Amino acid sequence: MQSSRLSPRFPGQLLDPAGRLRFGASLALVVALAVVAALVSISSGAYPISVTDMLRVLAGQPGQDAAARLVLMEVRLPRFLLGFLVGAVLAVSGAILQGLFRNPLADPTLIGVSSGASLAAISVIVLGEALLGHWLHLAETWALPLAAFAGGSGTVFLAWKIARRAGQVSVATLLLAGIAINAIAMAGTGLLTFHANDEQLRSLTFWTMGSLGHAAWHDLVVAGPWLLLALLMAQTLATPLDAFLMGESVVGHLGFDTERVKRRAILVAGLGVGAAVAVSGLIGFVGLVVPHLVRQMAGASHRTLLPICALAGGSLLVAADSLARVVVAPAELPIGLMTALIGGPFFLVILLRMNVS
Amino acid sequence: MTVLQARQLSVALAGKTVVEDLDLTLSAGEITVLLGPNGAGKSTLLGGLAGELPITGELNFGGRPMTAWAPGALARQRGVMPQRVEVNFPLTVEEVVRLGRTGGDRRADEAILAEVLSALSLEGLRYRKMPTLSGGEQQRVQLARVLAQILDSQGPRLLLLDECTSALDPAHQQLALGLVRTLARTQGIAVLAIVHDLNLAAQFADRLVVLKAGRCVASGPAEEVLTPSMLASVYGYQARVERLAEGYSVIVPVAGAVQTAPVKPTCRQAS
């Protein structure tokens, strides 16, 4: 094997001439990560299941342990799948918004999607009884996710409307409007928390700190299609997003419909993150940290970045979720807390290392 | 052969008409340099021709109204280099130049990539990340991307260059504009370039168009247009024009003269 010119320590096949991991190698790495995350996530928890038992159940072999089967099929599997999809969407949405705003610090929480979704869900918890009366009971388990979804996409639509002048959307105004809406939603959340009773406060934590603890198959049925749609639509934006890194005008010069690209990017982030918050609450840092890491590893071109981010984000969130279940077992930490605990210091380390080099 | 023809063209920026009633004809193989003081509307005019800003009046490209062109097809015929492009993300030089090939003939990609990189002496930087490059190197990469976009296209072609040499050292200015001129001549590309350096403009322009306050105040070959009286009235610049040889003039400031620069606001928005 021929060695790479820039990094003679590594075989040339793994690294490209720019010293980055090639797409194939990156893909193999994140797929391996995803498999490990899946095995750890499905086997660990308050009721440990060995990998052989897991494979036996999944293969449909009649096992002696009915409890293991129940835990696996009704708790762990939907939780893993949901966690993976949510992590993937958060990371991809982060990457898209960073490209759109040409700002590596953009994040789904920044344009108000997450906080809007969270505020809507919390409103239903605290004020639902008074506002909706018996309609709330009719909606039952659907009321909260639907409210969060509507809240998330509603906020994006609002920011979009504010930034739109004469048929064109100003990306800078969109960012500023998002920050303002984010602050207002956060204030609303604070007011409602203040107003909530003890029981409501407990369910509020889910929306403010995130959790995959309630994940069930019906969450996957509700949110899964939107999450998948967002992931697929994101891939069609790869080349125009590369052009966005040169500045908005270049997108048009290269023959793309700039307004349509912006509309789609916001739609993907709004629908995806809205659906993610609806089933898992507010989970920060994944959308910020994952694209940053993947850019360092595999480059900034969105054709590489978006698929790798999806797999890496999914794996990371599932791993964080496994950790959240294990550290204080049999109780579990909110996952948003976990991602902030790991992601925050990690991000600082990256920043410090960047300043040094 | 006429590539682009504008009649009574007006371009608006932020709802205000900045360029007004402009007639402009760009021919194949010819470099037209747009001159004028800061705020005269040069970039706005380029933005109007590049489809970024709303225009009124008549604008034909390749014998058809500009609006009749499909965006994808137009991108293969019209390359636009914006004034300032700064890339903060770690895209490599190759990835940026390859972006210019979007929608083009895939089979030609590698040859064209190699051609533009070598012509702008960027081969050594091919795998470098953009944020690690100097301003001048980044500017050459952007020019390479724009050239890669239209180099193998058939039919009418237009290059719109907004100060494409502003960050380059003198040798690279000659290299870049020399390349643009060679490509214009050999491939019949029409070029409209904004150049602030009067000596460069005089050297490379087949024709100069001078804008002041959004209107064309002079146009023609450099020998006719670049005169001390034009420089004084348009720029408030007291200078002499020295002819060195056929086709080469040097503009030198008058020693000791008080440069009155902006005599009054030239931009319509400022007035």
XYZ file of C-alpha atoms in Angstrom, chain A residues 140-354:
215
model
C -54.417 11.312 25.384
C -50.898 10.270 24.455
C -51.084 12.139 21.160
C -51.687 15.590 22.622
C -48.118 16.273 23.790
C -46.167 15.117 20.744
C -48.631 16.851 18.425
C -48.362 20.089 20.392
C -44.550 19.885 20.356
C -44.522 19.205 16.648
C -46.872 22.122 15.960
C -44.846 24.341 18.292
C -41.565 23.486 16.590
C -42.743 23.966 13.026
C -44.799 27.008 14.115
C -41.719 28.764 15.483
C -39.764 28.121 12.315
C -42.658 29.399 10.228
C -42.843 32.529 12.384
C -39.094 33.217 12.090
C -39.431 32.564 8.368
C -42.300 35.058 8.015
C -40.375 37.723 9.915
C -37.255 37.251 7.750
C -39.206 37.362 4.495
C -39.227 40.635 2.574
C -40.405 41.001 -1.022
C -40.254 37.280 -1.737
C -36.732 36.882 -0.400
C -35.624 35.519 2.928
C -32.784 37.260 4.707
C -30.665 34.595 6.370
C -29.243 37.092 8.861
C -32.721 38.241 9.919
C -33.818 34.620 10.189
C -31.012 33.947 12.644
C -31.783 37.059 14.695
C -35.532 36.353 14.681
C -34.785 32.796 15.788
C -32.668 34.017 18.686
C -35.415 36.436 19.776
C -38.148 33.786 19.473
C -35.905 31.372 21.359
C -35.583 33.864 24.230
C -39.334 34.477 24.303
C -40.075 30.736 24.303
C -37.560 30.190 27.093
C -39.213 32.959 29.120
C -42.615 31.381 28.488
C -41.261 28.048 29.656
C -39.926 29.729 32.799
C -43.287 31.365 33.540
C -45.133 28.078 33.106
C -42.611 26.290 35.327
C -43.265 28.928 37.952
C -47.003 28.338 37.620
C -46.842 24.526 37.596
C -47.720 22.239 40.510
C -45.460 19.439 41.774
C -46.837 16.725 39.582
C -46.666 18.924 36.490
C -43.100 19.887 37.343
C -42.058 16.256 37.148
C -43.403 15.851 33.633
C -41.933 19.221 32.675
C -38.408 17.890 33.220
C -38.946 15.567 30.303
C -39.419 18.509 27.951
C -36.726 20.758 29.348
C -34.005 18.142 29.818
C -35.038 15.485 27.351
C -35.596 11.761 27.797
C -35.967 8.631 25.747
C -37.379 6.861 28.821
C -40.938 6.733 27.508
C -39.971 5.579 24.035
C -42.467 3.044 22.689
C -43.444 1.744 19.276
C -46.222 4.296 18.935
C -43.665 7.116 19.224
C -41.843 5.574 16.312
C -45.070 5.387 14.346
C -45.858 9.045 15.089
C -42.417 10.595 14.657
C -40.533 8.019 12.594
C -41.876 9.009 9.164
C -41.116 12.710 9.759
C -37.646 11.951 11.063
C -36.889 9.707 8.103
C -38.344 12.219 5.647
C -36.165 14.956 7.125
C -33.067 12.764 6.805
C -33.798 11.873 3.186
C -34.704 15.430 2.163
C -31.489 16.661 3.793
C -29.336 14.641 1.393
C -30.842 16.431 -1.631
C -29.517 19.729 -0.216
C -25.860 18.670 -0.108
C -24.468 20.473 -3.181
C -26.428 23.730 -2.789
C -25.340 23.823 0.867
C -21.705 23.580 -0.270
C -22.409 26.594 -2.463
C -23.937 28.378 0.559
C -20.510 28.181 2.239
C -19.261 30.576 -0.495
C -22.095 32.993 0.231
C -25.737 33.154 -0.713
C -25.240 34.743 -4.150
C -23.026 31.861 -5.322
C -25.952 29.426 -4.873
C -27.855 31.313 -7.573
C -24.776 31.714 -9.786
C -24.415 27.942 -9.874
C -27.962 27.565 -11.178
C -29.812 26.637 -7.989
C -33.055 28.265 -6.932
C -31.713 29.974 -3.798
C -35.109 30.645 -2.236
C -36.164 27.053 -2.745
C -32.974 25.751 -1.144
C -33.523 27.989 1.884
C -37.165 26.937 2.141
C -36.230 23.274 2.036
C -33.406 23.611 4.531
C -35.694 25.330 7.020
C -38.442 22.803 6.355
C -36.080 19.896 7.030
C -34.808 21.442 10.259
C -38.288 22.513 11.385
C -40.081 19.234 10.696
C -37.189 17.063 11.820
C -36.385 18.835 15.048
C -40.093 19.420 15.773
C -40.699 15.672 15.506
C -37.553 14.913 17.524
C -38.517 17.207 20.398
C -42.054 15.812 20.289
C -40.841 12.355 21.260
C -37.687 13.073 23.225
C -37.848 16.605 24.643
C -35.073 19.172 24.502
C -31.701 17.597 23.726
C -28.872 20.040 23.137
C -25.293 19.844 21.923
C -25.729 16.936 19.486
C -26.494 19.361 16.657
C -23.477 21.472 17.542
C -20.788 18.935 18.445
C -21.395 16.153 15.920
C -21.133 18.215 12.697
C -18.049 19.924 14.093
C -16.315 16.606 14.803
C -17.320 15.091 11.479
C -16.000 18.157 9.604
C -12.630 17.709 11.278
C -12.590 14.005 10.485
C -14.110 13.744 7.021
C -14.248 17.288 5.638
C -16.833 20.029 5.208
C -18.440 18.992 1.910
C -22.085 18.286 2.685
C -22.165 15.243 0.422
C -19.902 13.544 2.960
C -20.918 15.521 6.016
C -24.668 14.843 5.983
C -24.687 11.007 5.791
C -21.746 10.653 8.201
C -23.383 13.121 10.623
C -26.615 11.128 10.555
C -24.884 7.882 11.579
C -22.519 9.549 14.052
C -25.310 11.610 15.651
C -27.513 8.561 16.018
C -24.706 6.519 17.584
C -23.701 9.318 19.923
C -27.206 9.889 21.252
C -27.800 6.165 21.744
C -24.480 5.877 23.589
C -25.325 8.878 25.772
C -28.719 7.333 26.475
C -27.110 4.032 27.538
C -24.795 5.931 29.857
C -27.724 7.923 31.278
C -29.406 4.633 32.164
C -26.343 3.053 33.725
C -24.728 5.750 35.877
C -27.554 6.029 38.439
C -29.301 2.668 37.744
C -32.053 1.711 38.320
C -33.006 5.399 37.980
C -31.865 7.332 34.919
C -30.534 10.799 34.201
C -32.321 13.037 31.688
C -30.535 12.581 28.366
C -30.358 16.320 27.648
C -28.381 16.635 30.881
C -26.114 13.835 29.739
C -25.395 15.329 26.298
C -24.699 18.718 27.890
C -22.450 17.105 30.512
C -20.392 15.279 27.899
C -20.771 17.723 25.001
C -20.021 20.962 26.870
C -16.552 20.105 28.231
C -15.753 18.188 25.055
C -16.509 21.229 22.950
C -14.356 23.409 25.197
C -11.447 21.011 24.775
C -11.811 21.220 20.991
C -11.888 25.021 21.151
C -8.790 25.162 23.329
C -6.903 22.775 21.081
C -7.910 24.824 18.028
